[in-house]
Structures are given as structure tokens and as C-alpha cells.
Amino acid sequence: MAVIFSGIQPSGNLTLGNYLGALRNFTKMQEQNECYYCVVNQHAITVHQDPALLHRRTRELAAIYLAAGLDPEKAALFVQSEVPQHAQLGWIMTTLSYVGELERMTQYKDKAAKQGDSIPAGLLTYPPLMAADILLYQTNFVPVGDDQKQHLEITRDLAQRFNRLYQEEVFTIPEIYLGQGGTRVMSLQEPTKKMSKSDDNTMATIYVLDAPKDIEKKIKRAQTDSENSVHYDAETKPGIANLMDIYAAVTDTDHAAVEREFSGQGYGQFKKSVAAAVIAALEPIQKRYAELIDNPVLDAILDQGAVKARETASRTYDKVVQVMGLDRK
Ligand code: AQP
């Protein structure tokens, strides 16, 4: 049985990218593995969050995890700040990190560029905290979207660095797990940029909880090209390629089949079909979400998840403290 860990930030409303790139793989993996899934609220505060909004989004994200099929009997679902070992090991991982390697992270460069002169230090030290999240559970596989590849690499480097430095195999070296399709869903308005929950342009992003009419409107207005022929070319037709990727991911097919299905049809008909397929994929999640969001069972599940996570995390953390000489007795 392998150990699986992954997390999502409550830094905005969950997007179709988060769902296809990460969340839907979480539920597939819970059948055969020991799984830990987390609402990473301490990562979210690396940029300023409104407290009331952060509080609400934390619950919403947990409800979406469950609505998407996560079974709390099979996987531990918890909130990062309720398991103190994340921040504790995060600090230790920060002390092992080099400023140069952190400054090379693409996500840091992208997010820092939007912050003007006052770049929060947490944006730079995001990867060592993420390494701590993963390493605490002796994780074998981390299901994430393609954009997290670099952070997974640095997690592996830090784990190997620690094991070498203290001459003991304290940490399991984790591997990335990329799903079949939807590993990088792009913005509907700027299809060379990834779809992001913190994008200010809401027309660029499909949210998991979007109403069907909004999904139709956003896909209808999605940027394409003037060719009016549905074929796959990510270089010259990034908008159509993105819609083909989305359609293939939600209907579990591939580009070749999508090309055959829409051969001879224009973008208008294609976009209608993409919207219908996305709406059909999200509808059952939205229904279950509505039942869960105000249900006290949500808190009971998160409480139970935090207990299990603390138990596992403290085993690794106690070992780290002992190996490093941070223990007193
Ligand atoms: N566009 C995407 N396509 C496929 N997968 C994606 N993920 C994010 N965007 C896409 C995957 O979703 C998981 C959760 O990501 P996160 O919340 O930790 O942060 P992120 O990667 O920075 O996601 P966002 O939506 O872009 O959030 P903000 O705007 O707050 O930075 C990860 O597995 C990620 O790969």
C-alpha cells in the first residue's frame, strides 16, 4: 500500500483546472492507498487573505473534496493549520534550503512580480513548507497538476539533502503522480497562461461551483482563432487546443477522437458541446456540495482527519527532532 499526500490552497474558488489536474485523481487513489488530503490554508496566507473569506473558503474547499467523491473512511481530510507539525517541519526545511534555489522557482517569480517592492518572504519559502507537508507522511506519490513539477523536484532534493546530512533515511523520497488528461488547463482568455483561482478575470476561469449558464457564457466567449476547424495544435491554436483538452478530460477520451467527432463542424457547435460536457461533469459535485456545506458532519470529518494526520505527522517529526539534536531529554 503506497502513501499519497496532496493539498489545495483555499486561496480562491476552486477551478476546473484544480479539479481535473488534482482533485479527481485524489478520489481514484483512495481505493488502494493510504491517503492524506489537506486544505493548505498556511500556503494560502503567503499572499494576503481576507480572514472572513479565508474561513469560508476553507470550509467550501473541504466540502468540495467530499462532494468530488473523497471518502473520509478511506482518506484523511484535514486543515493544514490544525496539524502543527507542518509549520514546525516547514521551518526546519527552510533552514535546509538555499536562497538561490528558492529564487529559481517559476511560481515564486510569477507571484513575486505581482507584489511590487514588498514581496512577502512566505512566497519565497513556500516550497520548504510544501516539502514538509509531503515528507511528514512518508509519502510515496503526490497527485498534482503539471505546474507543481518544480516544487516536487525541490521536495525530493530537500529530503535527500536531509537524509545525507544526518546519515539516516528519515524521509521517504516522494514521486509526482500526473493523471491522464487535464494536467494543465489553460486560461479561457489567455490560453498560453494556466487557469488559476486567483486570476482577477473571472471570464478566464471556470469554477467548480459555477452555474450552468455561466459555464456556457465563459466557454462561448473563450478565445480561439479564425480558422473555424477543430484540430489540435497547441502552438498555433492554443485556445482550441485547451478546449479540446478540457473536452477530452471530462469525457475520458483523446484528441484524435475529439477531432473525428467535430470534423466538419465549426467552433460554435464545438463550444456548445464542450460546455454541455463540463456542466454534466460538474453537476453531481455541485449537488453533493449543496448537501454538505452547512452540514455538521463536515466538521466531524475534518476533526477526525486532523487526529489521524497528527498521529502520523508526529511520528516523523519526533524522529526529525531526535536526529537533529533538537530534543532536550
Ligand atoms: N490550470 C491547472 N490545470 C491543472 N492543474 C492545476 N492545478 C492548479 N491549476 C491547474 C493543480 O491544482 C492543485 C492545487 O493547486 P494549489 O491550490 O496548491 O495552487 P496552484 O497550483 O497555485 O493553483 P491555482 O489555482 O493557480 O491557485 P493560485 O491562483 O492561488 O496560485 C495542484 O495540484 C495544482 O497542480
GROMACS .gro file of C-alpha atoms and ligand atoms in nm:
model
  364
    1MET     CA    1   0.000   0.000   0.000
    2ALA     CA    2   0.152   0.335  -0.104
    3VAL     CA    3   0.114   0.661   0.089
    4ILE     CA    4  -0.046   0.951  -0.100
    5PHE     CA    5  -0.044   1.317   0.006
    6SER     CA    6  -0.176   1.625  -0.172
    7GLY     CA    7  -0.318   1.964  -0.086
    8ILE     CA    8  -0.508   2.254  -0.238
    9GLN     CA    9  -0.497   2.617  -0.121
   10PRO     CA   10  -0.822   2.791  -0.017
   11SER     CA   11  -0.692   3.097  -0.199
   12GLY     CA   12  -0.993   3.141  -0.425
   13ASN     CA   13  -1.285   2.946  -0.566
   14LEU     CA   14  -1.182   2.602  -0.688
   15THR     CA   15  -1.132   2.588  -1.065
   16LEU     CA   16  -1.187   2.327  -1.331
   17GLY     CA   17  -0.804   2.314  -1.353
   18ASN     CA   18  -0.773   2.224  -0.984
   19TYR     CA   19  -1.041   1.958  -1.031
   20LEU     CA   20  -0.901   1.797  -1.347
   21GLY     CA   21  -0.534   1.837  -1.258
   22ALA     CA   22  -0.556   1.728  -0.896
   23LEU     CA   23  -0.884   1.659  -0.719
   24ARG     CA   24  -1.030   1.395  -0.948
   25ASN     CA   25  -0.711   1.190  -0.916
   26PHE     CA   26  -0.734   1.205  -0.536
   27THR     CA   27  -1.055   1.005  -0.532
   28LYS     CA   28  -0.920   0.746  -0.777
   29MET     CA   29  -0.622   0.684  -0.550
   30GLN     CA   30  -0.811   0.639  -0.224
   31GLU     CA   31  -0.919   0.282  -0.308
   32GLN     CA   32  -0.577   0.117  -0.291
   33ASN     CA   33  -0.363   0.354  -0.084
   34GLU     CA   34  -0.318   0.531   0.250
   35CYS     CA   35  -0.425   0.885   0.160
   36TYR     CA   36  -0.386   1.225   0.328
   37TYR     CA   37  -0.561   1.522   0.166
   38CYS     CA   38  -0.523   1.868   0.302
   39VAL     CA   39  -0.669   2.218   0.277
   40VAL     CA   40  -0.339   2.408   0.281
   41ASN     CA   41  -0.452   2.733   0.444
   42GLN     CA   42  -0.099   2.822   0.562
   43HIS     CA   43   0.014   2.822   0.199
   44ALA     CA   44  -0.277   3.049   0.110
   45ILE     CA   45  -0.153   3.320   0.351
   46THR     CA   46   0.172   3.360   0.156
   47VAL     CA   47  -0.034   3.632  -0.012
   48HIS     CA   48  -0.279   3.841   0.192
   49GLN     CA   49  -0.618   3.677   0.251
   50ASP     CA   50  -0.926   3.842   0.392
   51PRO     CA   51  -0.991   3.650   0.722
   52ALA     CA   52  -1.367   3.600   0.672
   53LEU     CA   53  -1.314   3.488   0.315
   54LEU     CA   54  -1.032   3.251   0.410
   55HIS     CA   55  -1.251   3.098   0.682
   56ARG     CA   56  -1.538   3.045   0.437
   57ARG     CA   57  -1.322   2.912   0.156
   58THR     CA   58  -1.156   2.661   0.387
   59ARG     CA   59  -1.495   2.502   0.461
   60GLU     CA   60  -1.603   2.528   0.097
   61LEU     CA   61  -1.289   2.356  -0.025
   62ALA     CA   62  -1.330   2.075   0.229
   63ALA     CA   63  -1.693   2.030   0.116
   64ILE     CA   64  -1.583   2.018  -0.250
   65TYR     CA   65  -1.323   1.749  -0.170
   66LEU     CA   66  -1.603   1.536  -0.025
   67ALA     CA   67  -1.851   1.626  -0.299
   68ALA     CA   68  -1.597   1.514  -0.559
   69GLY     CA   69  -1.601   1.168  -0.404
   70LEU     CA   70  -1.343   1.169  -0.126
   71ASP     CA   71  -1.444   0.906   0.130
   72PRO     CA   72  -1.341   1.002   0.486
   73GLU     CA   73  -1.338   0.634   0.583
   74LYS     CA   74  -1.066   0.573   0.325
   75ALA     CA   75  -0.870   0.900   0.328
   76ALA     CA   76  -0.783   1.155   0.598
   77LEU     CA   77  -0.916   1.501   0.509
   78PHE     CA   78  -0.784   1.786   0.726
   79VAL     CA   79  -0.687   2.152   0.750
   80GLN     CA   80  -0.312   2.224   0.749
   81SER     CA   81  -0.312   2.473   1.040
   82GLU     CA   82  -0.473   2.209   1.266
   83VAL     CA   83  -0.164   1.988   1.237
   84PRO     CA   84   0.118   2.199   1.389
   85GLN     CA   85   0.393   1.967   1.262
   86HIS     CA   86   0.351   2.120   0.914
   87ALA     CA   87   0.474   2.462   1.025
   88GLN     CA   88   0.733   2.306   1.258
   89LEU     CA   89   0.890   2.088   0.990
   90GLY     CA   90   0.842   2.372   0.741
   91TRP     CA   91   1.085   2.584   0.943
   92ILE     CA   92   1.340   2.303   0.950
   93MET     CA   93   1.307   2.257   0.573
   94THR     CA   94   1.357   2.634   0.532
   95THR     CA   95   1.687   2.611   0.719
   96LEU     CA   96   1.798   2.340   0.474
   97SER     CA   97   1.701   2.541   0.163
   98TYR     CA   98   1.929   2.771  -0.037
   99VAL     CA   99   1.800   3.117  -0.128
  100GLY     CA  100   1.926   3.068  -0.486
  101GLU     CA  101   1.724   2.752  -0.546
  102LEU     CA  102   1.410   2.912  -0.398
  103GLU     CA  103   1.452   3.221  -0.616
  104ARG     CA  104   1.463   3.000  -0.926
  105MET     CA  105   1.108   2.867  -0.871
  106THR     CA  106   0.874   2.978  -1.150
  107GLN     CA  107   0.576   3.018  -0.918
  108TYR     CA  108   0.781   3.245  -0.690
  109LYS     CA  109   0.893   3.459  -0.985
  110ASP     CA  110   0.534   3.486  -1.120
  111LYS     CA  111   0.375   3.570  -0.785
  112ALA     CA  112   0.657   3.798  -0.664
  113ALA     CA  113   0.629   4.001  -0.985
  114LYS     CA  114   0.270   4.096  -0.887
  115GLN     CA  115   0.373   4.221  -0.538
  116GLY     CA  116   0.570   4.536  -0.624
  117ASP     CA  117   0.858   4.619  -0.386
  118SER     CA  118   0.719   4.440  -0.080
  119ILE     CA  119   0.748   4.073  -0.164
  120PRO     CA  120   0.626   3.857   0.128
  121ALA     CA  121   0.907   3.623   0.241
  122GLY     CA  122   0.649   3.342   0.261
  123LEU     CA  123   0.627   3.338  -0.119
  124LEU     CA  124   0.997   3.250  -0.127
  125THR     CA  125   0.972   2.986   0.147
  126TYR     CA  126   0.656   2.826   0.006
  127PRO     CA  127   0.848   2.521  -0.132
  128PRO     CA  128   1.009   2.416   0.202
  129LEU     CA  129   0.664   2.430   0.366
  130MET     CA  130   0.526   2.220   0.082
  131ALA     CA  131   0.816   1.978   0.128
  132ALA     CA  132   0.724   1.949   0.496
  133ASP     CA  133   0.359   1.877   0.408
  134ILE     CA  134   0.464   1.588   0.189
  135LEU     CA  135   0.754   1.447   0.390
  136LEU     CA  136   0.566   1.430   0.722
  137TYR     CA  137   0.356   1.142   0.590
  138GLN     CA  138   0.644   0.941   0.435
  139THR     CA  139   0.461   0.996   0.107
  140ASN     CA  140   0.531   0.780  -0.197
  141PHE     CA  141   0.316   0.964  -0.456
  142VAL     CA  142   0.188   1.321  -0.484
  143PRO     CA  143  -0.102   1.370  -0.730
  144VAL     CA  144  -0.070   1.729  -0.859
  145GLY     CA  145  -0.101   1.923  -1.183
  146ASP     CA  146   0.191   1.981  -1.415
  147ASP     CA  147   0.260   2.328  -1.265
  148GLN     CA  148   0.382   2.170  -0.941
  149LYS     CA  149   0.664   1.964  -1.102
  150GLN     CA  150   0.934   2.208  -0.991
  151HIS     CA  151   0.811   2.210  -0.630
  152LEU     CA  152   0.812   1.831  -0.627
  153GLU     CA  153   1.172   1.830  -0.750
  154ILE     CA  154   1.285   2.060  -0.469
  155THR     CA  155   1.093   1.846  -0.216
  156ARG     CA  156   1.293   1.544  -0.335
  157ASP     CA  157   1.619   1.744  -0.316
  158LEU     CA  158   1.545   1.858   0.040
  159ALA     CA  159   1.455   1.506   0.155
  160GLN     CA  160   1.774   1.365   0.005
  161ARG     CA  161   1.979   1.653   0.150
  162PHE     CA  162   1.839   1.587   0.499
  163ASN     CA  163   1.893   1.210   0.481
  164ARG     CA  164   2.251   1.263   0.362
  165LEU     CA  165   2.333   1.533   0.617
  166TYR     CA  166   2.207   1.332   0.915
  167GLN     CA  167   2.314   0.998   0.768
  168GLU     CA  168   1.980   0.834   0.824
  169GLU     CA  169   1.688   0.751   0.592
  170VAL     CA  170   1.440   0.965   0.786
  171PHE     CA  171   1.234   1.068   0.482
  172THR     CA  172   1.085   0.862   0.200
  173ILE     CA  173   1.166   1.024  -0.136
  174PRO     CA  174   0.830   1.108  -0.298
  175GLU     CA  175   0.737   1.092  -0.665
  176ILE     CA  176   0.500   1.310  -0.862
  177TYR     CA  177   0.180   1.148  -0.995
  178LEU     CA  178   0.037   1.312  -1.306
  179GLY     CA  179  -0.304   1.191  -1.428
  180GLN     CA  180  -0.402   1.110  -1.787
  181GLY     CA  181  -0.555   1.438  -1.905
  182GLY     CA  182  -0.625   1.788  -1.772
  183THR     CA  183  -0.282   1.816  -1.611
  184ARG     CA  184  -0.256   2.179  -1.729
  185VAL     CA  185  -0.585   2.351  -1.802
  186MET     CA  186  -0.526   2.694  -1.954
  187SER     CA  187  -0.699   3.030  -1.908
  188LEU     CA  188  -1.002   3.073  -2.137
  189GLN     CA  189  -0.899   3.433  -2.211
  190GLU     CA  190  -0.519   3.393  -2.235
  191PRO     CA  191  -0.472   3.030  -2.333
  192THR     CA  192  -0.093   3.041  -2.304
  193LYS     CA  193  -0.131   3.100  -1.928
  194LYS     CA  194  -0.264   2.841  -1.684
  195MET     CA  195  -0.616   2.868  -1.541
  196SER     CA  196  -0.580   2.995  -1.183
  197LYS     CA  197  -0.819   3.050  -0.896
  198SER     CA  198  -0.653   3.383  -0.815
  199ASP     CA  199  -0.693   3.522  -1.169
  200ASP     CA  200  -0.885   3.851  -1.142
  201ASN     CA  201  -1.052   3.794  -1.477
  202THR     CA  202  -1.341   3.562  -1.386
  203MET     CA  203  -1.423   3.510  -1.756
  204ALA     CA  204  -1.087   3.329  -1.786
  205THR     CA  205  -1.175   3.067  -1.529
  206ILE     CA  206  -1.441   2.800  -1.488
  207TYR     CA  207  -1.515   2.744  -1.121
  208VAL     CA  208  -1.634   2.405  -0.997
  209LEU     CA  209  -1.940   2.576  -0.843
  210ASP     CA  210  -2.025   2.791  -1.150
  211ALA     CA  211  -2.390   2.790  -1.259
  212PRO     CA  212  -2.451   2.616  -1.597
  213LYS     CA  213  -2.540   2.947  -1.767
  214ASP     CA  214  -2.205   3.098  -1.656
  215ILE     CA  215  -2.015   2.796  -1.787
  216GLU     CA  216  -2.195   2.831  -2.122
  217LYS     CA  217  -2.117   3.204  -2.135
  218LYS     CA  218  -1.749   3.163  -2.047
  219ILE     CA  219  -1.690   2.884  -2.299
  220LYS     CA  220  -1.883   3.072  -2.570
  221ARG     CA  221  -1.653   3.373  -2.516
  222ALA     CA  222  -1.334   3.166  -2.485
  223GLN     CA  223  -1.052   3.290  -2.706
  224THR     CA  224  -0.999   3.086  -3.019
  225ASP     CA  225  -0.871   3.166  -3.372
  226SER     CA  226  -1.027   3.245  -3.708
  227GLU     CA  227  -0.973   2.904  -3.871
  228ASN     CA  228  -1.306   2.752  -3.756
  229SER     CA  229  -1.167   2.397  -3.778
  230VAL     CA  230  -1.134   2.174  -3.471
  231HIS     CA  231  -0.786   2.023  -3.478
  232TYR     CA  232  -0.512   2.005  -3.219
  233ASP     CA  233  -0.216   2.241  -3.238
  234ALA     CA  234  -0.112   2.383  -2.901
  235GLU     CA  235   0.142   2.618  -3.066
  236THR     CA  236  -0.073   2.794  -3.324
  237LYS     CA  237  -0.423   2.723  -3.182
  238PRO     CA  238  -0.379   2.733  -2.801
  239GLY     CA  239  -0.743   2.830  -2.737
  240ILE     CA  240  -0.892   2.542  -2.935
  241ALA     CA  241  -0.625   2.301  -2.803
  242ASN     CA  242  -0.726   2.398  -2.448
  243LEU     CA  243  -1.097   2.340  -2.518
  244MET     CA  244  -1.010   2.005  -2.681
  245ASP     CA  245  -0.805   1.912  -2.373
  246ILE     CA  246  -1.094   2.005  -2.145
  247TYR     CA  247  -1.347   1.812  -2.356
  248ALA     CA  248  -1.119   1.506  -2.374
  249ALA     CA  249  -1.058   1.516  -1.997
  250VAL     CA  250  -1.423   1.544  -1.893
  251THR     CA  251  -1.545   1.282  -2.143
  252ASP     CA  252  -1.245   1.050  -2.090
  253THR     CA  253  -1.129   1.044  -2.449
  254ASP     CA  254  -0.830   1.172  -2.652
  255HIS     CA  255  -0.752   1.445  -2.908
  256ALA     CA  256  -0.782   1.216  -3.209
  257ALA     CA  257  -1.135   1.112  -3.106
  258VAL     CA  258  -1.233   1.476  -3.042
  259GLU     CA  259  -1.104   1.574  -3.388
  260ARG     CA  260  -1.308   1.295  -3.551
  261GLU     CA  261  -1.622   1.383  -3.355
  262PHE     CA  262  -1.613   1.750  -3.459
  263SER     CA  263  -1.475   1.714  -3.810
  264GLY     CA  264  -1.661   1.950  -4.044
  265GLN     CA  265  -1.827   2.137  -3.754
  266GLY     CA  266  -1.746   2.497  -3.664
  267TYR     CA  267  -1.640   2.644  -3.331
  268GLY     CA  268  -1.997   2.742  -3.234
  269GLN     CA  269  -2.118   2.380  -3.226
  270PHE     CA  270  -1.791   2.259  -3.067
  271LYS     CA  271  -1.813   2.515  -2.787
  272LYS     CA  272  -2.174   2.414  -2.713
  273SER     CA  273  -2.065   2.052  -2.676
  274VAL     CA  274  -1.769   2.145  -2.453
  275ALA     CA  275  -1.999   2.349  -2.227
  276ALA     CA  276  -2.256   2.065  -2.207
  277ALA     CA  277  -1.984   1.813  -2.118
  278VAL     CA  278  -1.834   2.037  -1.847
  279ILE     CA  279  -2.179   2.107  -1.699
  280ALA     CA  280  -2.257   1.733  -1.692
  281ALA     CA  281  -1.924   1.659  -1.518
  282LEU     CA  282  -1.971   1.926  -1.250
  283GLU     CA  283  -2.343   1.885  -1.184
  284PRO     CA  284  -2.321   1.585  -0.945
  285ILE     CA  285  -2.041   1.756  -0.748
  286GLN     CA  286  -2.249   2.073  -0.714
  287LYS     CA  287  -2.549   1.873  -0.588
  288ARG     CA  288  -2.349   1.691  -0.320
  289TYR     CA  289  -2.174   2.016  -0.224
  290ALA     CA  290  -2.510   2.183  -0.152
  291GLU     CA  291  -2.599   1.898   0.085
  292LEU     CA  292  -2.267   1.917   0.268
  293ILE     CA  293  -2.174   2.281   0.311
  294ASP     CA  294  -2.397   2.354   0.612
  295ASN     CA  295  -2.393   2.002   0.749
  296PRO     CA  296  -2.223   1.949   1.089
  297VAL     CA  297  -2.085   1.623   0.953
  298LEU     CA  298  -1.827   1.833   0.767
  299ASP     CA  299  -1.669   1.946   1.096
  300ALA     CA  300  -1.674   1.594   1.236
  301ILE     CA  301  -1.489   1.467   0.927
  302LEU     CA  302  -1.226   1.744   0.949
  303ASP     CA  303  -1.178   1.681   1.325
  304GLN     CA  304  -1.132   1.311   1.265
  305GLY     CA  305  -0.892   1.378   0.973
  306ALA     CA  306  -0.677   1.610   1.185
  307VAL     CA  307  -0.645   1.346   1.461
  308LYS     CA  308  -0.523   1.087   1.211
  309ALA     CA  309  -0.288   1.334   1.039
  310ARG     CA  310  -0.136   1.449   1.372
  311GLU     CA  311  -0.072   1.090   1.470
  312THR     CA  312   0.125   1.013   1.153
  313ALA     CA  313   0.293   1.353   1.129
  314SER     CA  314   0.417   1.345   1.489
  315ARG     CA  315   0.593   1.011   1.430
  316THR     CA  316   0.805   1.167   1.154
  317TYR     CA  317   0.852   1.498   1.333
  318ASP     CA  318   0.967   1.333   1.659
  319LYS     CA  319   1.225   1.138   1.460
  320VAL     CA  320   1.348   1.456   1.288
  321VAL     CA  321   1.386   1.636   1.623
  322GLN     CA  322   1.580   1.346   1.768
  323VAL     CA  323   1.811   1.302   1.468
  324MET     CA  324   1.890   1.676   1.461
  325GLY     CA  325   1.962   1.705   1.833
  326LEU     CA  326   1.667   1.938   1.891
  327ASP     CA  327   1.532   1.719   2.171
  328ARG     CA  328   1.625   1.804   2.529
  329LYS     CA  329   1.576   1.474   2.716
  330AQP     N1  330  -0.469   2.512  -1.453
  330AQP     C1  331  -0.445   2.397  -1.391
  330AQP     N2  332  -0.451   2.280  -1.459
  330AQP     C2  333  -0.428   2.161  -1.395
  330AQP     N3  334  -0.399   2.153  -1.263
  330AQP     C3  335  -0.393   2.267  -1.193
  330AQP     N4  336  -0.367   2.295  -1.063
  330AQP     C4  337  -0.372   2.429  -1.042
  330AQP     N5  338  -0.402   2.492  -1.157
  330AQP     C5  339  -0.415   2.395  -1.252
  330AQP     C6  340  -0.341   2.194  -0.962
  330AQP     O1  341  -0.435   2.214  -0.857
  330AQP     C7  342  -0.373   2.176  -0.734
  330AQP     C8  343  -0.397   2.279  -0.630
  330AQP     O2  344  -0.318   2.391  -0.651
  330AQP     P1  345  -0.288   2.492  -0.535
  330AQP     O3  346  -0.412   2.538  -0.473
  330AQP     O4  347  -0.191   2.435  -0.440
  330AQP     O5  348  -0.215   2.610  -0.606
  330AQP     P2  349  -0.185   2.643  -0.752
  330AQP     O6  350  -0.117   2.531  -0.825
  330AQP     O7  351  -0.109   2.772  -0.747
  330AQP     O8  352  -0.332   2.662  -0.809
  330AQP     P3  353  -0.402   2.792  -0.858
  330AQP     O9  354  -0.542   2.756  -0.894
  330AQP    O10  355  -0.321   2.858  -0.965
  330AQP    O11  356  -0.406   2.880  -0.726
  330AQP     P4  357  -0.348   3.024  -0.702
  330AQP    O12  358  -0.414   3.110  -0.805
  330AQP    O13  359  -0.388   3.059  -0.561
  330AQP    O14  360  -0.200   3.015  -0.716
  330AQP     C9  361  -0.226   2.149  -0.764
  330AQP    O15  362  -0.208   2.010  -0.772
  330AQP    C10  363  -0.205   2.213  -0.897
  330AQP    O16  364  -0.104   2.148  -0.972
   0.00000   0.00000   0.00000
